[in-house]
Amino acid sequence: MSQRGAMQENERFSTLRTLLLEPPSKGLWERVWEYLERWPEEERLPAIQYAEGHMQHWPDELRSVSADQCLYYIDDPQEASPFLLGRRVLFQESDHLIEAFVSALEDDVYSFGHLTELDLSHCSMGDDMLIRMLYSQHFPALRVLILDGNTLGEEGIAILANAPELQDLHTLSLSGNRLDETAAASLAASPYIRKLRTLDVSLGINIGGLKNLVSSPFVSHLTRLHLEFSNLDGEGLEVLASSPYLSSLKTLYYDGNKCNTKSIKTFARSMNMGMLTSLSASLCQINDEMLKALLRAPFLSGLKRLNLQHNSLRLEGAKALATSDVVTQLTQLDLLFNAISSAGIQVLAGSPNLQHITHLKLGRNDSDLEAIEALVASPYLSNLRQLEYSRNNVNARAIELLLSSFSEGQLERLELDFNPIGDDGASCIAAAPAIASLTHLWLVGAELGNTGAKALADSPYTKQITHLSAVYNNITADGLEIFCTPDALPALTHLNLNNDEDSESSFFSLEDSIRLHNARPGLITVLQDDDMSGVEYDQVWEDPIVCVERTPER
């Protein structure tokens, strides 16, 4: 190497060292990848090895490789590809690319032994493709395997259970695949998958399959179990209660499985269940009497997170939560879409059981000003950081009163969707020191106009907001100009201003969207007028794209 070449290489290594001194992050991973791609190929291997040495303690999830990046490596399998630094490959919904990946696995030219996580969800894999993948024996270090939403059957599950390279697997997700008695029995009898800590068999396991799983030592190391929306109903709880192998379980997701009083009482009396710290039981048709029975469970005494969203809880249920010794350690409580009423909220506000609460969801529970006043007067909400209070008929005066009770910078996330707060309410929010640390603000359907938008944009307390959703409001194209200024909500990374279908003036044109994108090119925006009912806005923003869709002619 010439003296000039040596100097250039030293400069490149100096830059790489400087990069790797930064704290691990997704953004840093992308910058390191791009920098190594620009490195001369014939001199890149020492740089890859150097970077690997510095990244050994990085979380694997940060070292993610997309399906396209993986296929690029397959097309050009360089010995010194940045791909070899990856630990996690994401093939989500990439069924058009998965065949090329599986075919590459059958060729010894490629190296995949460094991968620890594979996300092959919704790739239309089927049994045959899974069998081909596992027979390749390319994954000796695999610890996380996600196969959600494929068409796996008994044969594929049997091959999975008997794959020696999965002996270090600690997370297996099979959500949306059919797990009947036979498939579950194969999995439970696996001689290799014996270290699982997280198992997701939601949307596919039946009651016979659950019996076969939890009656086996296969589940003895589980700390997290997903059983959502599997038609297990009350019998599923009874099956769990009878298992002698769930003593390590900490987190249980049972959402969408209809419960009854008998099954909950049986579950609560279990002497084998692990000390749960998180229980999610939304959409389970739990009423007040069932909740009272559940709260007698001794294995819930260390509970930190409780999700009872979309159930049939009323005032007596709120009283049970307020007086139970079991939930005194709760930090997260979700009672969204129940009917506990203003009286129930008042009871909760006066309970010391809320003193550790950091996340509280009380939306759609028939609140009124008296409930707000009780929350304001409560001495037990000093740890609250995230509040959801949607669809509770809260007006501007109530918002002003509520926010005045919190200390400066106390709130990090505030959701007030479908409350008639209007521009006056937005101005009250903007003037509240409590939101000085707020990063997420949800004002969907809150009768917000340009005046309220400007108040939020100009506030000295909104400088930390990264996510703003003001869907179904009355912000016009003129109001959109407010967000074109970088000084308006300077930390903003995600903006959703989807339109109010009943307000002709608030539809944005393609030109409006492009103008915003040009003014703030790093901003992820959703500016469309499609029906987005039932969509979680966090899901809309999972992909780093700018959505600019022309509104239909009217």
XYZ file of C-alpha atoms in Angstrom:
554
model
C 0.000 0.000 0.000
C 1.342 3.435 -0.950
C 1.978 6.087 1.683
C -1.036 8.032 0.387
C -3.186 4.886 0.549
C -2.046 4.200 4.125
C -2.962 7.755 5.145
C -6.409 7.396 3.607
C -6.970 4.103 5.412
C -5.888 5.648 8.731
C -8.338 8.478 8.165
C -11.130 5.992 7.441
C -10.335 4.031 10.610
C -10.234 7.243 12.619
C -13.725 8.138 11.387
C -14.965 4.619 12.126
C -13.539 4.745 15.654
C -15.265 8.072 16.258
C -18.580 6.642 15.074
C -18.294 3.581 17.289
C -17.669 5.701 20.374
C -21.283 6.909 20.173
C -23.980 5.090 22.194
C -25.610 2.209 20.279
C -28.735 3.231 18.382
C -30.653 2.359 15.236
C -29.444 5.557 13.605
C -25.802 4.807 14.414
C -26.164 1.282 13.011
C -27.429 2.735 9.716
C -24.583 5.257 9.571
C -21.939 2.586 10.253
C -23.473 0.360 7.565
C -23.445 3.181 5.002
C -19.872 4.127 5.906
C -18.606 0.565 5.513
C -20.365 0.218 2.178
C -18.289 3.150 0.900
C -15.059 1.519 2.137
C -12.943 0.046 -0.692
C -13.975 -3.602 -0.903
C -10.445 -5.010 -1.023
C -9.565 -3.194 2.240
C -12.881 -3.639 4.072
C -12.365 -6.901 5.999
C -10.204 -5.394 8.818
C -12.823 -2.638 9.201
C -15.619 -5.229 9.497
C -13.608 -7.116 12.114
C -12.865 -3.903 14.017
C -16.544 -2.894 13.998
C -17.560 -6.370 15.165
C -15.243 -6.072 18.153
C -16.899 -2.815 19.190
C -20.458 -4.065 18.603
C -20.260 -7.268 20.622
C -22.262 -5.748 23.469
C -24.869 -4.069 21.283
C -28.467 -5.373 21.574
C -29.110 -7.721 18.663
C -32.323 -5.884 17.746
C -30.309 -2.780 16.810
C -28.260 -4.727 14.293
C -31.201 -5.264 11.934
C -30.898 -6.112 8.249
C -33.778 -5.644 5.828
C -34.900 -8.243 3.309
C -33.469 -6.109 0.492
C -30.076 -5.807 2.209
C -30.029 -9.560 2.743
C -30.846 -10.201 -0.922
C -28.136 -7.750 -1.960
C -25.644 -9.906 -0.054
C -27.036 -13.035 -1.712
C -26.529 -11.448 -5.152
C -22.951 -10.486 -4.226
C -21.689 -12.625 -1.285
C -18.587 -10.636 -0.385
C -16.317 -11.911 2.353
C -16.305 -8.414 3.855
C -19.958 -7.408 3.480
C -21.548 -5.195 6.184
C -24.275 -7.863 6.178
C -21.952 -10.010 8.276
C -22.316 -7.501 11.132
C -26.079 -8.016 11.185
C -27.756 -10.134 13.822
C -31.404 -9.751 12.917
C -33.013 -10.191 9.481
C -36.491 -8.775 8.876
C -38.437 -10.445 6.063
C -41.847 -9.230 7.279
C -44.423 -9.494 4.482
C -41.656 -10.108 1.924
C -43.127 -13.245 0.368
C -41.783 -12.166 -3.041
C -38.210 -12.301 -1.664
C -38.380 -15.263 0.676
C -37.854 -17.882 -2.075
C -34.509 -16.313 -3.015
C -33.479 -16.331 0.647
C -34.396 -19.971 1.208
C -32.675 -20.985 -2.031
C -29.515 -19.208 -0.869
C -29.618 -21.181 2.370
C -29.220 -24.348 0.345
C -25.936 -23.070 -1.100
C -22.784 -23.278 1.037
C -21.368 -20.150 -0.629
C -23.271 -17.992 1.856
C -22.690 -17.373 5.542
C -25.648 -16.921 7.873
C -24.168 -18.365 11.048
C -23.838 -14.915 12.631
C -27.612 -14.346 12.668
C -29.423 -14.604 16.004
C -32.893 -13.352 15.015
C -35.101 -14.135 12.017
C -38.420 -12.408 11.412
C -40.202 -14.309 8.649
C -43.732 -13.222 9.540
C -46.435 -13.122 6.871
C -44.169 -14.509 4.163
C -46.460 -17.311 2.905
C -43.803 -19.834 3.870
C -45.749 -23.043 4.353
C -44.333 -26.343 5.569
C -42.168 -27.083 2.513
C -40.248 -23.822 2.636
C -39.737 -24.050 6.412
C -38.388 -27.573 6.006
C -35.936 -26.401 3.338
C -34.792 -23.545 5.569
C -34.197 -25.705 8.642
C -32.486 -28.505 6.714
C -29.862 -25.961 5.604
C -28.478 -25.877 9.178
C -27.271 -22.310 8.645
C -28.438 -20.936 11.999
C -26.397 -22.373 14.874
C -26.725 -19.136 16.901
C -30.453 -18.481 16.374
C -32.202 -17.235 19.516
C -35.320 -15.518 18.140
C -37.560 -16.977 15.412
C -40.761 -15.225 14.307
C -43.034 -17.124 11.926
C -46.323 -15.265 12.448
C -49.085 -15.453 9.862
C -47.684 -18.170 7.660
C -49.481 -21.361 6.645
C -47.590 -23.821 8.793
C -49.184 -27.153 9.587
C -48.392 -30.332 11.466
C -45.451 -31.317 9.253
C -43.742 -27.950 9.499
C -44.180 -27.751 13.271
C -42.773 -31.297 13.635
C -39.658 -30.352 11.631
C -39.323 -27.181 13.697
C -39.460 -29.182 16.911
C -36.705 -31.503 15.727
C -34.233 -28.921 14.403
C -30.928 -29.196 16.366
C -29.890 -25.652 15.400
C -32.755 -24.277 17.516
C -31.346 -25.544 20.792
C -30.511 -21.991 21.959
C -33.853 -20.523 20.908
C -35.411 -18.360 23.647
C -38.200 -16.660 21.652
C -40.582 -18.444 19.284
C -43.589 -16.718 17.719
C -46.131 -18.786 15.794
C -49.063 -16.368 15.964
C -51.651 -16.951 13.267
C -50.548 -20.508 12.489
C -52.770 -23.514 13.213
C -51.583 -25.316 16.336
C -53.906 -28.239 16.946
C -53.398 -31.172 19.305
C -50.954 -32.980 17.021
C -48.816 -29.942 16.163
C -48.683 -28.827 19.796
C -47.734 -32.338 20.931
C -44.806 -32.332 18.471
C -43.631 -28.982 19.775
C -44.004 -30.033 23.400
C -41.928 -33.168 22.767
C -39.048 -31.289 21.121
C -35.662 -32.604 22.297
C -33.963 -29.340 21.267
C -36.276 -26.399 22.039
C -35.956 -26.573 25.811
C -34.929 -23.019 26.748
C -37.902 -20.978 25.552
C -38.676 -17.892 27.600
C -41.188 -16.286 25.214
C -43.829 -18.214 23.260
C -46.554 -16.694 21.083
C -49.235 -19.114 19.883
C -52.044 -16.555 19.644
C -54.636 -16.632 16.874
C -54.116 -20.316 16.176
C -53.851 -22.664 19.134
C -56.951 -24.621 20.144
C -57.853 -25.957 23.567
C -56.421 -29.406 22.836
C -53.182 -27.859 21.662
C -52.948 -25.748 24.817
C -53.459 -28.828 26.991
C -50.623 -30.638 25.234
C -48.288 -27.676 25.559
C -48.759 -26.784 29.206
C -48.811 -30.380 30.428
C -45.197 -30.693 29.274
C -41.869 -29.466 30.733
C -41.521 -27.693 27.364
C -43.056 -24.590 29.013
C -41.143 -24.782 32.290
C -38.811 -21.877 31.463
C -41.488 -19.610 29.958
C -41.682 -16.101 31.353
C -43.987 -14.729 28.639
C -46.953 -16.465 26.986
C -49.270 -15.107 24.274
C -52.681 -16.752 23.842
C -54.717 -13.868 22.412
C -57.851 -14.395 20.302
C -57.691 -18.188 20.203
C -61.275 -19.087 21.199
C -59.971 -20.705 24.365
C -62.661 -19.038 26.462
C -62.901 -19.958 30.135
C -61.613 -23.485 29.628
C -58.219 -22.090 28.655
C -57.828 -20.468 32.067
C -58.661 -23.755 33.750
C -56.056 -25.547 31.640
C -53.428 -22.975 32.660
C -54.408 -23.326 36.316
C -53.867 -27.093 36.189
C -50.367 -26.953 34.691
C -47.477 -27.759 37.056
C -44.959 -26.181 34.659
C -45.803 -22.449 34.646
C -44.073 -21.407 37.850
C -41.638 -19.157 35.932
C -44.378 -17.276 34.054
C -44.333 -13.480 34.521
C -46.388 -12.149 31.614
C -49.662 -13.554 30.272
C -51.658 -12.239 27.319
C -55.184 -13.681 27.263
C -56.978 -10.944 25.321
C -60.020 -11.798 23.249
C -60.856 -15.070 25.008
C -64.297 -14.950 26.613
C -64.155 -15.720 30.345
C -66.742 -16.803 32.899
C -66.963 -16.676 36.683
C -66.208 -20.374 37.200
C -63.051 -20.333 35.068
C -61.709 -17.164 36.698
C -62.274 -18.589 40.174
C -60.422 -21.774 39.180
C -57.577 -19.744 37.703
C -57.327 -17.516 40.785
C -57.030 -20.558 43.063
C -54.083 -22.038 41.141
C -51.133 -22.942 43.345
C -48.836 -23.584 40.361
C -48.947 -20.268 38.523
C -45.855 -18.072 38.489
C -45.920 -14.688 40.207
C -47.295 -12.625 37.336
C -46.047 -9.073 36.878
C -48.113 -8.383 33.742
C -51.615 -9.561 32.817
C -53.480 -8.507 29.691
C -57.147 -9.531 29.591
C -58.896 -7.082 27.290
C -62.060 -8.115 25.428
C -62.658 -11.027 27.810
C -66.204 -10.032 28.897
C -64.989 -9.651 32.489
C -67.616 -8.145 34.768
C -67.377 -6.846 38.339
C -67.895 -10.231 39.998
C -65.267 -11.873 37.815
C -62.786 -9.107 38.601
C -63.380 -9.536 42.328
C -62.623 -13.260 41.971
C -59.508 -12.566 39.898
C -58.149 -10.102 42.452
C -58.098 -12.857 45.075
C -55.314 -14.655 43.168
C -52.182 -14.762 45.356
C -49.950 -14.929 42.263
C -51.027 -11.380 41.332
C -49.571 -9.742 44.448
C -46.550 -8.504 42.495
C -48.565 -7.310 39.487
C -47.116 -4.222 37.763
C -49.205 -4.028 34.578
C -52.923 -4.807 34.253
C -54.887 -4.409 31.030
C -58.678 -4.719 31.398
C -59.587 -2.704 28.319
C -62.929 -3.344 26.580
C -64.627 -5.336 29.323
C -67.868 -4.920 31.302
C -66.557 -3.247 34.441
C -68.704 -0.802 36.369
C -68.537 1.015 39.688
C -68.188 -2.167 41.756
C -65.215 -3.222 39.640
C -63.539 0.124 40.276
C -64.155 -0.336 43.995
C -62.592 -3.803 43.863
C -59.455 -2.372 42.263
C -59.351 0.499 44.744
C -59.492 -1.771 47.798
C -57.583 -4.866 46.685
C -54.295 -5.663 48.392
C -53.221 -7.559 45.266
C -52.673 -4.525 43.020
C -50.789 -2.228 45.347
C -47.669 -2.393 43.141
C -49.389 -1.475 39.866
C -47.526 0.931 37.592
C -49.746 0.536 34.508
C -53.538 0.268 34.563
C -55.711 0.191 31.438
C -59.481 0.521 31.925
C -60.252 1.981 28.488
C -63.741 1.242 27.110
C -65.505 0.106 30.280
C -68.378 1.723 32.158
C -66.913 2.504 35.567
C -68.487 5.970 35.365
C -67.514 9.205 37.047
C -68.156 7.616 40.441
C -65.720 4.805 39.646
C -63.015 7.224 38.561
C -63.526 9.145 41.797
C -63.113 5.949 43.811
C -59.877 5.096 41.991
C -58.535 8.621 42.393
C -58.893 8.313 46.154
C -57.132 4.962 46.385
C -53.519 4.514 47.515
C -53.421 1.604 45.059
C -52.676 4.265 42.420
C -49.636 5.698 44.153
C -47.160 3.859 41.905
C -49.122 4.360 38.685
C -47.112 5.808 35.796
C -49.459 4.811 32.919
C -53.221 5.255 33.324
C -55.926 4.725 30.695
C -59.446 5.796 31.650
C -60.915 6.690 28.263
C -64.570 6.089 27.415
C -65.804 5.584 30.953
C -68.569 8.203 31.173
C -66.521 10.790 33.037
C -67.633 14.261 34.067
C -66.198 17.333 35.811
C -66.517 15.695 39.241
C -64.227 12.888 38.098
C -61.705 15.448 36.877
C -61.897 17.261 40.205
C -61.243 13.972 42.019
C -58.163 13.309 39.889
C -56.954 16.843 40.558
C -57.426 16.399 44.322
C -55.798 12.971 44.420
C -52.547 12.771 46.419
C -51.677 9.496 44.645
C -50.861 10.584 41.079
C -47.442 12.140 41.579
C -45.799 9.328 39.569
C -48.162 9.562 36.607
C -46.341 10.039 33.302
C -48.830 8.868 30.670
C -52.562 9.599 30.726
C -55.222 8.439 28.273
C -58.594 10.134 28.800
C -60.336 9.927 25.432
C -64.093 10.037 24.772
C -64.958 11.354 28.226
C -66.737 14.577 27.215
C -63.864 16.694 28.523
C -64.016 20.383 27.619
C -61.456 23.185 27.773
C -62.232 24.070 31.387
C -61.771 20.467 32.507
C -58.464 20.212 30.634
C -57.171 23.382 32.267
C -58.164 22.081 35.688
C -56.644 18.642 35.126
C -53.290 19.851 33.814
C -52.926 22.361 36.628
C -52.628 19.478 39.100
C -49.455 18.050 37.602
C -45.951 19.311 38.288
C -43.850 20.898 35.566
C -42.660 18.347 33.035
C -44.537 15.503 34.731
C -46.429 14.186 31.687
C -44.715 12.388 28.820
C -47.759 11.222 26.863
C -51.291 12.670 26.762
C -54.241 11.251 24.809
C -57.463 13.250 24.679
C -59.069 11.884 21.515
C -62.695 12.680 20.745
C -63.181 15.179 23.541
C -64.728 18.563 22.601
C -61.780 20.609 23.818
C -61.635 22.924 20.773
C -59.094 25.686 20.270
C -59.564 26.902 23.833
C -58.621 23.464 25.142
C -55.577 23.322 22.886
C -54.524 26.716 24.222
C -54.901 25.395 27.788
C -52.670 22.454 26.928
C -50.120 24.763 25.320
C -50.006 26.940 28.454
C -49.547 24.069 30.903
C -46.040 23.581 32.366
C -47.030 19.945 33.019
C -46.399 19.139 29.332
C -42.826 20.455 29.222
C -41.516 16.886 28.824
C -44.366 15.650 26.619
C -43.264 13.567 23.616
C -46.629 12.168 22.427
C -49.819 14.210 22.096
C -53.041 12.716 20.730
C -55.883 15.120 19.890
C -57.875 13.063 17.388
C -61.357 14.432 16.755
C -60.923 17.159 19.375
C -62.596 20.010 17.403
C -59.199 21.576 16.878
C -58.708 24.376 14.347
C -55.887 26.569 13.104
C -55.917 28.728 16.239
C -55.390 25.731 18.502
C -52.691 24.350 16.220
C -50.820 27.646 16.351
C -51.081 27.775 20.150
C -49.463 24.340 20.356
C -46.775 25.253 17.833
C -45.856 28.484 19.632
C -45.873 27.098 23.158
C -42.615 27.084 25.134
C -43.721 23.748 26.631
C -44.111 21.725 23.407
C -40.449 21.661 22.388
C -40.060 17.941 23.199
C -43.094 16.642 21.278
C -42.044 14.041 18.714
C -45.474 12.586 17.835
C -48.606 14.651 17.212
C -51.854 13.161 15.951
C -54.613 15.648 15.225
C -56.745 13.498 12.957
C -60.365 14.417 12.162
C -60.151 18.062 13.135
C -60.640 21.378 11.360
C -57.067 22.328 10.516
C -57.031 23.778 7.010
C -54.270 24.144 4.435
C -53.502 27.536 5.987
C -53.081 25.808 9.327
C -50.711 23.332 7.740
C -48.332 26.237 7.127
C -47.814 26.418 10.899
C -45.989 23.087 10.819
C -43.842 24.052 7.832
C -41.720 26.177 10.156
C -38.905 24.192 11.823
C -39.341 26.247 15.000
C -42.879 24.882 15.365
C -42.561 21.773 17.540
C -38.839 21.487 16.714
C -38.509 17.887 17.958
C -41.438 16.679 15.829
C -40.713 13.492 13.872
C -44.251 12.180 13.251
C -47.285 14.256 12.286
C -50.746 12.903 11.506
C -53.231 15.454 10.188
C -55.634 13.123 8.465
C -58.801 15.007 7.566
C -62.257 15.438 9.014
C -64.551 13.837 6.447
C -67.357 16.235 7.409
C -65.291 19.390 6.914
C -64.890 20.345 3.252
C -62.308 23.033 4.081
C -59.867 20.762 5.813
C -58.940 18.384 3.000
C -55.299 18.645 2.059
C -54.127 18.511 -1.533
C -51.096 16.683 -2.829
C -49.416 20.069 -3.166
C -50.019 20.766 0.532
C -48.374 17.491 1.467
C -45.376 18.065 -0.758
C -44.928 21.588 0.603
C -44.763 20.247 4.149
C -42.342 17.519 3.115
C -40.048 20.003 1.387
C -40.093 22.334 4.381
C -39.362 19.534 6.878
C -37.945 16.583 4.916
C -37.224 14.489 8.012
C -40.842 14.599 9.169
C -42.915 11.435 8.765
C -46.402 12.580 7.904
C -49.789 11.061 7.219
C -51.906 13.557 5.302
C -54.682 11.565 3.689
C -58.428 11.364 3.968
C -58.920 7.584 3.885
C -61.039 5.964 6.581
C -58.570 5.102 9.348
C -61.083 3.988 11.961
C -59.754 1.117 14.026
C -56.142 1.842 13.078
C -53.559 2.395 15.791
C -51.640 5.462 14.712
C -48.387 4.050 16.078
C -48.810 1.319 13.455
C -49.268 3.909 10.714
C -45.879 5.328 11.623
C -43.905 2.094 11.859
C -42.466 2.544 8.375
C -40.198 5.563 7.751
C -42.054 6.884 4.722
C -43.887 10.051 3.875
C -47.529 9.343 3.009
C -48.780 11.926 0.536
C -51.948 10.779 -1.173
C -54.168 12.920 -3.349
C -57.585 13.439 -1.830
C -60.501 12.226 -3.959
C -62.509 14.613 -6.070
C -65.687 15.824 -4.399
